[in-house]
PDB file of C-alpha atoms in Angstrom:
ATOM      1  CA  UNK A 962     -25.384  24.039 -48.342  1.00 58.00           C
ATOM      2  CA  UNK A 963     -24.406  26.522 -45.730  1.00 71.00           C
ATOM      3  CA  UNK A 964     -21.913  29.667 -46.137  1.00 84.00           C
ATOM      4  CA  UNK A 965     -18.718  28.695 -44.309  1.00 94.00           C
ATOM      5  CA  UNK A 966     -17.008  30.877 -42.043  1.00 96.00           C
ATOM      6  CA  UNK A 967     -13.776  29.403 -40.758  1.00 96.00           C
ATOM      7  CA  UNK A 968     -11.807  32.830 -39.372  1.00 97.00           C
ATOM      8  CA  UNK A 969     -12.609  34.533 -36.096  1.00 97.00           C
ATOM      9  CA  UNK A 970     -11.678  37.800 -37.819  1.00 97.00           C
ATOM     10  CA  UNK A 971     -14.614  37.244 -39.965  1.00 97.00           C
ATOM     11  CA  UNK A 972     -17.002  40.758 -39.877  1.00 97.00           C
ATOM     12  CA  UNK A 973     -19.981  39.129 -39.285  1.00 97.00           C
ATOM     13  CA  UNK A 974     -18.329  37.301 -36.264  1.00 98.00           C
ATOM     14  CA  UNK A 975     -17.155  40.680 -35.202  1.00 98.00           C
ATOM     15  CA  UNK A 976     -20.472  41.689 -35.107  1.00 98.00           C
ATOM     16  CA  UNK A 977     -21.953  39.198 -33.255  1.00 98.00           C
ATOM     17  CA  UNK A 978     -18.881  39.492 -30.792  1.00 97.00           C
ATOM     18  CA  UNK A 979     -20.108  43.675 -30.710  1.00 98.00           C
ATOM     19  CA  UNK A 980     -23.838  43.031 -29.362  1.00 98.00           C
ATOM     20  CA  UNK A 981     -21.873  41.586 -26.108  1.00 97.00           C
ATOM     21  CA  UNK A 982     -22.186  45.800 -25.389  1.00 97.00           C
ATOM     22  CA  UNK A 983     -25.030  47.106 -24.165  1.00 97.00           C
ATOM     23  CA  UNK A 984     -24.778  50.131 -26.329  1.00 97.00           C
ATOM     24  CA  UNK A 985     -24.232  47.883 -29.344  1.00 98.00           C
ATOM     25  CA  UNK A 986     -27.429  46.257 -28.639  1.00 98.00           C
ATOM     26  CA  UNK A 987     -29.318  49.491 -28.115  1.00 97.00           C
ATOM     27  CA  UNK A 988     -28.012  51.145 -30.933  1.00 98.00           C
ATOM     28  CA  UNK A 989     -28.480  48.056 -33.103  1.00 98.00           C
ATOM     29  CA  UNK A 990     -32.189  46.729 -31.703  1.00 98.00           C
ATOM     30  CA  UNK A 991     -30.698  42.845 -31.582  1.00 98.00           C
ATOM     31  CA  UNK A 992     -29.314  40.482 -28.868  1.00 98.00           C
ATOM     32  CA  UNK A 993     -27.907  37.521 -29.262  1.00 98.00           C
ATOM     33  CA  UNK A 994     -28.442  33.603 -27.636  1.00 97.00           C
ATOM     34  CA  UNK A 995     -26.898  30.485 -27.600  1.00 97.00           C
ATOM     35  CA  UNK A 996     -27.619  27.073 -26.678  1.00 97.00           C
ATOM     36  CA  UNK A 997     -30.642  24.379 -28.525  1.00 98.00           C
ATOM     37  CA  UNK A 998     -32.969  25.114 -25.491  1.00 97.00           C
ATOM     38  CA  UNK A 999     -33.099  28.721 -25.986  1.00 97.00           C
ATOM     39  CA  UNK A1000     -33.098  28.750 -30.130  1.00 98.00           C
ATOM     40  CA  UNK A1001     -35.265  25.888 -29.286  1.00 98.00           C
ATOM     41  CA  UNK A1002     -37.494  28.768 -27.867  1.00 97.00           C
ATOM     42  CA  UNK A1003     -36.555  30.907 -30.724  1.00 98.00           C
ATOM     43  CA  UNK A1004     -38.302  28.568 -32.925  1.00 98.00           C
ATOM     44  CA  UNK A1005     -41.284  28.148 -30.952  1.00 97.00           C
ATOM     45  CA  UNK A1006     -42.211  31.740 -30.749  1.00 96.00           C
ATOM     46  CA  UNK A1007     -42.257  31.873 -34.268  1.00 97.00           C
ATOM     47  CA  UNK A1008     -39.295  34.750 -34.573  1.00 97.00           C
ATOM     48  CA  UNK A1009     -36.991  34.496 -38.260  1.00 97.00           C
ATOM     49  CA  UNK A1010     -33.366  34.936 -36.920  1.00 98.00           C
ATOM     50  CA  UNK A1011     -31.174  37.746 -38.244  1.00 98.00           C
ATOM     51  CA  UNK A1012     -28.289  35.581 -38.450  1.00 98.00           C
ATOM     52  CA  UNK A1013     -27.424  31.668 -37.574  1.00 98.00           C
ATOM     53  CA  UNK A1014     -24.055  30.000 -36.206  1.00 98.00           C
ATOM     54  CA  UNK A1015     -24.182  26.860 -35.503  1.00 98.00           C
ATOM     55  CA  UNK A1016     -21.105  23.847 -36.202  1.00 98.00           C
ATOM     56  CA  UNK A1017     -20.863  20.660 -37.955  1.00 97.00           C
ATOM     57  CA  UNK A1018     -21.144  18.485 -34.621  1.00 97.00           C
ATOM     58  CA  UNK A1019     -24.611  20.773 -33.485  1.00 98.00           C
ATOM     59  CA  UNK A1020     -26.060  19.758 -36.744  1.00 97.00           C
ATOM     60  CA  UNK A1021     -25.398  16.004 -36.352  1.00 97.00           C
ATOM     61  CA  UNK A1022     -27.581  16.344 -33.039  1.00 98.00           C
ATOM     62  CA  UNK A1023     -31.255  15.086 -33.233  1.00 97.00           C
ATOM     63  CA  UNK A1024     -32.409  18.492 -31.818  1.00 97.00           C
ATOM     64  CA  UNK A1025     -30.927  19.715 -35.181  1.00 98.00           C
ATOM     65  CA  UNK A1026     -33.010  17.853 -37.366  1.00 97.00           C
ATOM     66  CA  UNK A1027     -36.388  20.067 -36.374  1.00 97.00           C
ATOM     67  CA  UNK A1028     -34.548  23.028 -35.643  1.00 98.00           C
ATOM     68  CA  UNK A1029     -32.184  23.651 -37.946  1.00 97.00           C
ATOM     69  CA  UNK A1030     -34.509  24.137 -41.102  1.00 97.00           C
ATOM     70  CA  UNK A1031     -36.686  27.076 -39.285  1.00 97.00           C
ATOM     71  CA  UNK A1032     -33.802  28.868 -38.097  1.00 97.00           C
ATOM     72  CA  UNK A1033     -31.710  28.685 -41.363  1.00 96.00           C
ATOM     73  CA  UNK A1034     -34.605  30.919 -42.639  1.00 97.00           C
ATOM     74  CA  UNK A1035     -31.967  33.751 -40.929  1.00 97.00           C
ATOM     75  CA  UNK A1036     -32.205  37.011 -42.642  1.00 97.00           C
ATOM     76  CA  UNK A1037     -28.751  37.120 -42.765  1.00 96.00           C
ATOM     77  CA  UNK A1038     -27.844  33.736 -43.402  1.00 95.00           C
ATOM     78  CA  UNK A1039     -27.102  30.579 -41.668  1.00 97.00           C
ATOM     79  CA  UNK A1040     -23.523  30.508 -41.283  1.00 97.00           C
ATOM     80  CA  UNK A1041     -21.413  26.668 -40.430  1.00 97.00           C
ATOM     81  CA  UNK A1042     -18.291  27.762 -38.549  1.00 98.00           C
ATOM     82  CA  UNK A1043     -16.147  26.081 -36.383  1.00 97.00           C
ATOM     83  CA  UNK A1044     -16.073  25.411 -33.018  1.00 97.00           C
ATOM     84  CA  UNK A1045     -13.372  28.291 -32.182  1.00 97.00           C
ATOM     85  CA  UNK A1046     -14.860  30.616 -34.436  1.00 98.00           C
ATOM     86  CA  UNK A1047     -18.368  29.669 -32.152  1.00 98.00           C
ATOM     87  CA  UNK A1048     -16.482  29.749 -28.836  1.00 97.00           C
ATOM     88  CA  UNK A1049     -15.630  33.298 -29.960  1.00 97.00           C
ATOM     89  CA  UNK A1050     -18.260  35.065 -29.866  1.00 95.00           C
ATOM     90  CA  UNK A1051     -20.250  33.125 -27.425  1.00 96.00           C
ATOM     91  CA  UNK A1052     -20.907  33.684 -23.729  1.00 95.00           C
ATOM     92  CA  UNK A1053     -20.702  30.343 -22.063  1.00 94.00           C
ATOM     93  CA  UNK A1054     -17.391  28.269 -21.301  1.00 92.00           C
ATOM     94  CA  UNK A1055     -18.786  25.589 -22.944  1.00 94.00           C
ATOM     95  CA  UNK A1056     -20.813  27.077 -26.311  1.00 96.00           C
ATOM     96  CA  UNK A1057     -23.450  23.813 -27.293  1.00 97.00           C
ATOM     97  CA  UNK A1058     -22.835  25.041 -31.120  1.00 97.00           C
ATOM     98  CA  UNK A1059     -25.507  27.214 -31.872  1.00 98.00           C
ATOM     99  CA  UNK A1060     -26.127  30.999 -31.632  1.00 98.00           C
ATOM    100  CA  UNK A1061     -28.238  33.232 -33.102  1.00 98.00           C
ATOM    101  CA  UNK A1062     -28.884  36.682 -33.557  1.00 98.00           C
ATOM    102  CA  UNK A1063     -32.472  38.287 -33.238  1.00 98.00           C
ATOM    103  CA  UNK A1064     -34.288  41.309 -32.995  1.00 98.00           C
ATOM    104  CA  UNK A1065     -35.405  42.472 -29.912  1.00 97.00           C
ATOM    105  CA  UNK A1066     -38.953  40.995 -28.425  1.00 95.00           C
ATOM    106  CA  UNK A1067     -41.377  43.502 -27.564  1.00 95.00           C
ATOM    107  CA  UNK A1068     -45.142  42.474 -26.382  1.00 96.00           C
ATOM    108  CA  UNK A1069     -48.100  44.534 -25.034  1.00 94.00           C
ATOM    109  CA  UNK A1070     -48.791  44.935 -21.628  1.00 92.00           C
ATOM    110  CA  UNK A1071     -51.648  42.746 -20.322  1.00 91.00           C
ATOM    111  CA  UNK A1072     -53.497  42.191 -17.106  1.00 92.00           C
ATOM    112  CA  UNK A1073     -51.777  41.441 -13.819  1.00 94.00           C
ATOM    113  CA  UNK A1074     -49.066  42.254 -10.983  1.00 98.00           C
ATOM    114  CA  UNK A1075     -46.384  44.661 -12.288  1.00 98.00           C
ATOM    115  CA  UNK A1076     -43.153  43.605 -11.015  1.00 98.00           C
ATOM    116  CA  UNK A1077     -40.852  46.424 -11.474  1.00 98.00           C
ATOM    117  CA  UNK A1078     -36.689  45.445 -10.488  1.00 98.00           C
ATOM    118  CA  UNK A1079     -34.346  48.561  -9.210  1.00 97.00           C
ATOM    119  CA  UNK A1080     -31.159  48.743  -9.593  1.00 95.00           C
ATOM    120  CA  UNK A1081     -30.566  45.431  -9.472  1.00 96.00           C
ATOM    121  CA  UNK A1082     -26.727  44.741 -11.401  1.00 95.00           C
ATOM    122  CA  UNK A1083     -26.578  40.836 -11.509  1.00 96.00           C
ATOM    123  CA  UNK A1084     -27.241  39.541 -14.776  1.00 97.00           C
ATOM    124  CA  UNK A1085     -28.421  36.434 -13.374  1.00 96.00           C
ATOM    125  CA  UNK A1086     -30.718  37.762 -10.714  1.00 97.00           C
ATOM    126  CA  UNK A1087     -32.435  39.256 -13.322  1.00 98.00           C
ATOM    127  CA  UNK A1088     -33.313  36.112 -15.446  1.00 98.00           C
ATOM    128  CA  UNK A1089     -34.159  34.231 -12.934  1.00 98.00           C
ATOM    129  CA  UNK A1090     -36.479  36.717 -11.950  1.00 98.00           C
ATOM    130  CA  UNK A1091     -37.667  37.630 -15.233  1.00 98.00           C
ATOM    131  CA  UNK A1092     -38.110  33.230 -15.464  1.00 98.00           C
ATOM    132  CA  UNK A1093     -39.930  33.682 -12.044  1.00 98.00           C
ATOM    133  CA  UNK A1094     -42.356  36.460 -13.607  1.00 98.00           C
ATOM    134  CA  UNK A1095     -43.092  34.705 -16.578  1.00 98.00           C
ATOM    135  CA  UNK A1096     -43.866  31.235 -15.032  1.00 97.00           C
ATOM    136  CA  UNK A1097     -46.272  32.652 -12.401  1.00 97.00           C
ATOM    137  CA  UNK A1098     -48.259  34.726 -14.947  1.00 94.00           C
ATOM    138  CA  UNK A1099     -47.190  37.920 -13.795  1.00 97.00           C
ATOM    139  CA  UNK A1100     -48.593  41.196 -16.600  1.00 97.00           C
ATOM    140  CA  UNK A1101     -45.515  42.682 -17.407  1.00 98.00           C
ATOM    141  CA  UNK A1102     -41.913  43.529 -15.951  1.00 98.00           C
ATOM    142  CA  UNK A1103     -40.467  47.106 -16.156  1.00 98.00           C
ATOM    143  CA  UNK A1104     -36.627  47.854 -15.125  1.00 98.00           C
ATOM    144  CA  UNK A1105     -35.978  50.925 -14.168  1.00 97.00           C
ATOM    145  CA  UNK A1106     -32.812  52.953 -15.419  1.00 92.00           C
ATOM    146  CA  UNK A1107     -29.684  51.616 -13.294  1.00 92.00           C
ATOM    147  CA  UNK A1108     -30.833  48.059 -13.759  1.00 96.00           C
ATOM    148  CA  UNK A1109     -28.702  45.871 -15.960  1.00 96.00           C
ATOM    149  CA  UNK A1110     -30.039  45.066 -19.476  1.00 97.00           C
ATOM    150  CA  UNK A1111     -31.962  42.321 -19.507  1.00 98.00           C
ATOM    151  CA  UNK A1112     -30.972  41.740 -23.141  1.00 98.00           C
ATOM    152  CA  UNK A1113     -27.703  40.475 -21.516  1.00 98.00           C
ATOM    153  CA  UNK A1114     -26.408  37.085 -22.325  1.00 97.00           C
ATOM    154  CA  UNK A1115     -26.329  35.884 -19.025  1.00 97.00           C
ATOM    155  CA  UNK A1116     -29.816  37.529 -18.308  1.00 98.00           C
ATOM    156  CA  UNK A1117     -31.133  35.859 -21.248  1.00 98.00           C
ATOM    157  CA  UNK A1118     -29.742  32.466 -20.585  1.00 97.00           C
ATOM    158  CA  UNK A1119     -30.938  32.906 -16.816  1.00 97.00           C
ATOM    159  CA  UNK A1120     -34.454  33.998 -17.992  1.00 98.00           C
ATOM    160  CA  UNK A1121     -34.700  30.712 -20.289  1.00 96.00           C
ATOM    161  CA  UNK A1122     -37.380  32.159 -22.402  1.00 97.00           C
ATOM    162  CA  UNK A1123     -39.396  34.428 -20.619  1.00 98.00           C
ATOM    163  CA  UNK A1124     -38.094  37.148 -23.405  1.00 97.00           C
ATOM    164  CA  UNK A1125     -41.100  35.430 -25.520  1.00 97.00           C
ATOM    165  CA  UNK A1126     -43.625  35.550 -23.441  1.00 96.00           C
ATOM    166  CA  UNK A1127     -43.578  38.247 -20.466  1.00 98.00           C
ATOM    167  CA  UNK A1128     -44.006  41.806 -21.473  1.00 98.00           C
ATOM    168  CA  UNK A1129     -40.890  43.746 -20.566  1.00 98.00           C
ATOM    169  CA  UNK A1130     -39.497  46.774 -21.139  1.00 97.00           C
ATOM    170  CA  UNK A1131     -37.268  49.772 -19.842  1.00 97.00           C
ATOM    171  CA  UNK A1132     -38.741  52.841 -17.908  1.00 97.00           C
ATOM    172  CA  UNK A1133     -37.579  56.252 -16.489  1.00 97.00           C
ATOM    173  CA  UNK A1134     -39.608  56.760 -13.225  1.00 97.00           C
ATOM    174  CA  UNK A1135     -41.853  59.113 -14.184  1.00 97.00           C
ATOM    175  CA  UNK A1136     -43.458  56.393 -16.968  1.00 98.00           C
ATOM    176  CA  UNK A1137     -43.087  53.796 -14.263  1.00 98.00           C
ATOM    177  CA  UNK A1138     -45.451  55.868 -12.012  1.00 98.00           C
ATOM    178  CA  UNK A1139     -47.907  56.246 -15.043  1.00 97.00           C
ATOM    179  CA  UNK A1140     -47.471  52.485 -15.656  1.00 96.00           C
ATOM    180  CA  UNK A1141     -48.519  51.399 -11.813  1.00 97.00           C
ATOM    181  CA  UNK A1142     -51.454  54.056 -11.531  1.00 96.00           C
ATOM    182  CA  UNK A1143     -54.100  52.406 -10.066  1.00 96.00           C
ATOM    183  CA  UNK A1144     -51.981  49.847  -8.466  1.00 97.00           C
ATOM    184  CA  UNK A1145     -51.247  48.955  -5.076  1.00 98.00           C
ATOM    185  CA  UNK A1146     -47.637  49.405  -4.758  1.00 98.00           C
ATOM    186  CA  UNK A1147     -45.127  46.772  -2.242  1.00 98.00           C
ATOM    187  CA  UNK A1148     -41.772  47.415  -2.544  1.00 98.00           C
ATOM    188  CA  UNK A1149     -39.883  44.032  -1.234  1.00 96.00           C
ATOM    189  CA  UNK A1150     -38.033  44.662   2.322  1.00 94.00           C
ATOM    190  CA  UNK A1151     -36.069  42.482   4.565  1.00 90.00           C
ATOM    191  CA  UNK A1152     -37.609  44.761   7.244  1.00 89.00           C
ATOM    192  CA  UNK A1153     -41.089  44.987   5.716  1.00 92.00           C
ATOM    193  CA  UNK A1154     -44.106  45.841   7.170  1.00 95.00           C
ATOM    194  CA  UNK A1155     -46.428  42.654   6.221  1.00 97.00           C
ATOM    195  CA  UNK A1156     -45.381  39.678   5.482  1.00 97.00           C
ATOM    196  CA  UNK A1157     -45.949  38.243   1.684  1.00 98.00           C
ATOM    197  CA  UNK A1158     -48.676  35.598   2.675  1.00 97.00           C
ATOM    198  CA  UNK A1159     -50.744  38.379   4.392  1.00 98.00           C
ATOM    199  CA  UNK A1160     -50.977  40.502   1.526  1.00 98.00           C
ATOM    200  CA  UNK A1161     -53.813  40.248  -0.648  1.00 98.00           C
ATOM    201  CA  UNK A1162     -52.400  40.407  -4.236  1.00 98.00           C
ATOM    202  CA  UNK A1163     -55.981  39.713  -5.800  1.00 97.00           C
ATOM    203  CA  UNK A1164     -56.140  43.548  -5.697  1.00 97.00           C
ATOM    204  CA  UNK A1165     -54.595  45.203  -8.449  1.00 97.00           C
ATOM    205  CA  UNK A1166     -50.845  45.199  -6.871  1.00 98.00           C
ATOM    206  CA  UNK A1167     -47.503  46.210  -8.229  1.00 98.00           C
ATOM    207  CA  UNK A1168     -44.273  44.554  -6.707  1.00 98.00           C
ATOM    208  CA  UNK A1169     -40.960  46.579  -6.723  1.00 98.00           C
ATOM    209  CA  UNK A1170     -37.897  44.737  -6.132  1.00 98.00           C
ATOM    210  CA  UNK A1171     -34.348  46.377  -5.354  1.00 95.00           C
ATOM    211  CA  UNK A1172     -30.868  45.648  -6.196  1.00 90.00           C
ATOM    212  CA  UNK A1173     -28.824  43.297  -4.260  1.00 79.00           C
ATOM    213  CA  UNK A1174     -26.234  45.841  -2.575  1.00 77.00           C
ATOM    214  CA  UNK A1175     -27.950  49.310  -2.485  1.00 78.00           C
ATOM    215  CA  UNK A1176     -31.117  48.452  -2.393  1.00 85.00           C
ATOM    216  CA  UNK A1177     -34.116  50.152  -3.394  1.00 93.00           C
ATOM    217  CA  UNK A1178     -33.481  53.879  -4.980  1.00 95.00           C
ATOM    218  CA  UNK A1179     -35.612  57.197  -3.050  1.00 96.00           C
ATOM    219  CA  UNK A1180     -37.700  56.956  -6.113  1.00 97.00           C
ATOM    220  CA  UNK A1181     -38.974  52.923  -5.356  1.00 97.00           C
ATOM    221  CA  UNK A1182     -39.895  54.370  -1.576  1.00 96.00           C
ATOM    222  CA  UNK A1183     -41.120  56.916  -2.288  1.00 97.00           C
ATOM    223  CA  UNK A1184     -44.001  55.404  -4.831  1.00 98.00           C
ATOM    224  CA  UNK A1185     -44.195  52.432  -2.838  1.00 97.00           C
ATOM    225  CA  UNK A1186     -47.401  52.113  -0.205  1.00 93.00           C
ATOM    226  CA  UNK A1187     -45.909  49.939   1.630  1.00 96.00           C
ATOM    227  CA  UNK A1188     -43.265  46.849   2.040  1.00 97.00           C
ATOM    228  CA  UNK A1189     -43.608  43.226   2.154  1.00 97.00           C
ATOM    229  CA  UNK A1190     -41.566  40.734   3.679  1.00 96.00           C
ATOM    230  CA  UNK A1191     -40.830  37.043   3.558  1.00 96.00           C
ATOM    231  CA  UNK A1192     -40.943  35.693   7.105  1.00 94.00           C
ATOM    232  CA  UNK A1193     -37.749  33.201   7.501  1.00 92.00           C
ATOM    233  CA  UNK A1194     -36.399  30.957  10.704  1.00 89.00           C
ATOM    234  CA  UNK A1195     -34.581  32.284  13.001  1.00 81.00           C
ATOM    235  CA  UNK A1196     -30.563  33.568  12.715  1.00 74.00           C
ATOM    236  CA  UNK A1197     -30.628  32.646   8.726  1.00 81.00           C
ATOM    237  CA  UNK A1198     -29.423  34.689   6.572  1.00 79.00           C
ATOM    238  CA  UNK A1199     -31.774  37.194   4.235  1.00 79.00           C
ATOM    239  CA  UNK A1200     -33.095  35.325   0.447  1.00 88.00           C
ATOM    240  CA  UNK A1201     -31.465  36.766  -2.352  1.00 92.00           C
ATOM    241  CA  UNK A1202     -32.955  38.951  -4.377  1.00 94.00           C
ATOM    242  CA  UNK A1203     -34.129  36.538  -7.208  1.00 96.00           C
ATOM    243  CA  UNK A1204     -34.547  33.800  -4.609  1.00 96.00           C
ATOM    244  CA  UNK A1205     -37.040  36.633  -2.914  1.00 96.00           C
ATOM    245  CA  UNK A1206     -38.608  38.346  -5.553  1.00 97.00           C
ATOM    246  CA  UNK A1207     -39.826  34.407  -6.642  1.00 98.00           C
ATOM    247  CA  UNK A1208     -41.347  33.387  -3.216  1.00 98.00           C
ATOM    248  CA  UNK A1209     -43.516  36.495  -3.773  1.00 98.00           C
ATOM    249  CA  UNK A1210     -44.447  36.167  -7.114  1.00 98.00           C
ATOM    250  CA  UNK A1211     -45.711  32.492  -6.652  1.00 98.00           C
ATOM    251  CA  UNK A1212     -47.522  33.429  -3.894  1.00 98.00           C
ATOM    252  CA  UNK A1213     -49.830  36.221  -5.560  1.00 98.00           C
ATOM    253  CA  UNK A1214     -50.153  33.628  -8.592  1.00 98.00           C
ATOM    254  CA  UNK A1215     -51.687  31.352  -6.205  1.00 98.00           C
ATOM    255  CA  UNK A1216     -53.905  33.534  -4.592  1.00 98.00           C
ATOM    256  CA  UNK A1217     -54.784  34.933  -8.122  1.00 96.00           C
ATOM    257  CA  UNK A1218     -55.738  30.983  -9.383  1.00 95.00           C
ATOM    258  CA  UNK A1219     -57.822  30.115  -6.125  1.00 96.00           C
ATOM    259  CA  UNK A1220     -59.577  32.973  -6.925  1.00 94.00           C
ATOM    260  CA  UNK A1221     -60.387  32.176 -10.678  1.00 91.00           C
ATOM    261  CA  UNK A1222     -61.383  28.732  -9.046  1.00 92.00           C
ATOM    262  CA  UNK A1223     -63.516  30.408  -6.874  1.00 88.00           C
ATOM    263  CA  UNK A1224     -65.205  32.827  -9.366  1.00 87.00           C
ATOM    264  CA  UNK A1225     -66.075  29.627 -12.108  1.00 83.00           C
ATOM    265  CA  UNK A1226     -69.774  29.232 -12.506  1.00 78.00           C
TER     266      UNK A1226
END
């Protein structure tokens, strides 16, 4: 039988309420998620909770049945509360029932582009790109400082999962240089140079992508070789810059898979 919790006052609710702060979640190495299709995620990557909210009406749900006996393996505890004590600390409008807390993810490196995102401040640009990344195989995603934290709820929700499987982490630029050594370096441009399906991202390439209002910082130019652009029709407005930084990812992940096809024995 689970612990109750029945007061929004409660400290552990305070706590969970707390890692809402960026500084809460540095200081404390955890984020916190919400919803069955991200603990859902949660579960599959094998990762023991710190703590686990969920209600009485979550755990009547079929999705319950498999996931709630993983994820009540919470270091902390699994923790019934009700739906305003839920609502409470959680993000959405609409909370599904069931948050957890968890340590932050943190995976090697591996082989292929380097996106790197600058200064971008939308939460939900950044989880859709870090989705983007993930789902076209891209090696590993760095944010430089000045880009939001993409432990934030809404940049977790947006990213659906990629936390799990797409190498990510925070960089000064000095490290970032280090990081993309070696690298061709694009950094993404309305006004580019060459356009994205002219590039040829089978080389060893790095992809910088700036924020949405300032743009790219002197430090992104300045290590960037050159800029890529996606060509659009006529007297329509510029892609956004998750909408953008996609259409380029999927195309080096296609030139990247014709050539595996091509290299097969």
């Amino acid at each position: 039988m689970a612990s109750r919790i029945t007061s929004v006052h409660n400290e552990r609710i305070k706590y969970v309420r707390s890692l809402a702060r960026r500084r809460v979640r540095q200081r404390e190495g955890r984020f916190f998620l919400e919803g069955t299709r991200l603990v859902g995620e949660v579960v599959k990557a094998g990762i023991r909770p710190t703590l686990l909210l969920y209600t009485e009406a979550w755990a009547a749900t079929p999705d319950a049945a498999h996931l709630l006996p993983p994820l009540s393996l919470a270091e902390e505890g699994a923790w019934l509360v009700t739906a305003d004590v839920l609502a409470s600390c959680a993000d959405t409008m609409t909370p599904q029932g069931v948050l957890v807390v968890i340590p932050k993810v943190h995976l090697e490196p591996r082989s292929g582009l380097v996106l790197v995102l600058d200064r971008l401040r939308d939460p939900g640009n950044v989880g859709t790109i870090l989705r983007s990344a993930a789902a076209s195989s891209a090696g590993q995603a760095i944010l430089s400082r000045g880009t939001v934290d993409r432990y934030n709820p809404k940049a977790v929700r947006g990213a659906m999962g990629a936390h799990f499987c797409l190498p990510a982490t925070e960089l000064d630029w000095p490290a970032i240089t280090d990081q993309v050594a070696g690298r061709k370096v694009w950094l993404a441009d309305m006004a580019g140079e060459v356009a994205h399906d002219a590039v040829d991202w089978t080389r060893p390439s790095a992809l910088i992508v700036g924020g949405e209002a300032a743009g790219a910082s002197e430090q992104a130019r300045d290590l960037s070789a050159c800029t890529v652009y996606i060509p659009t029709a006529e007297q329509t407005e510029s892609l956004n810059a998750a909408m953008a930084a996609t259409v380029i990812l999927f195309e080096a992940d296609r030139q990247q898979r014709i050539q595996a096809i091509h290299e097969q024995p």
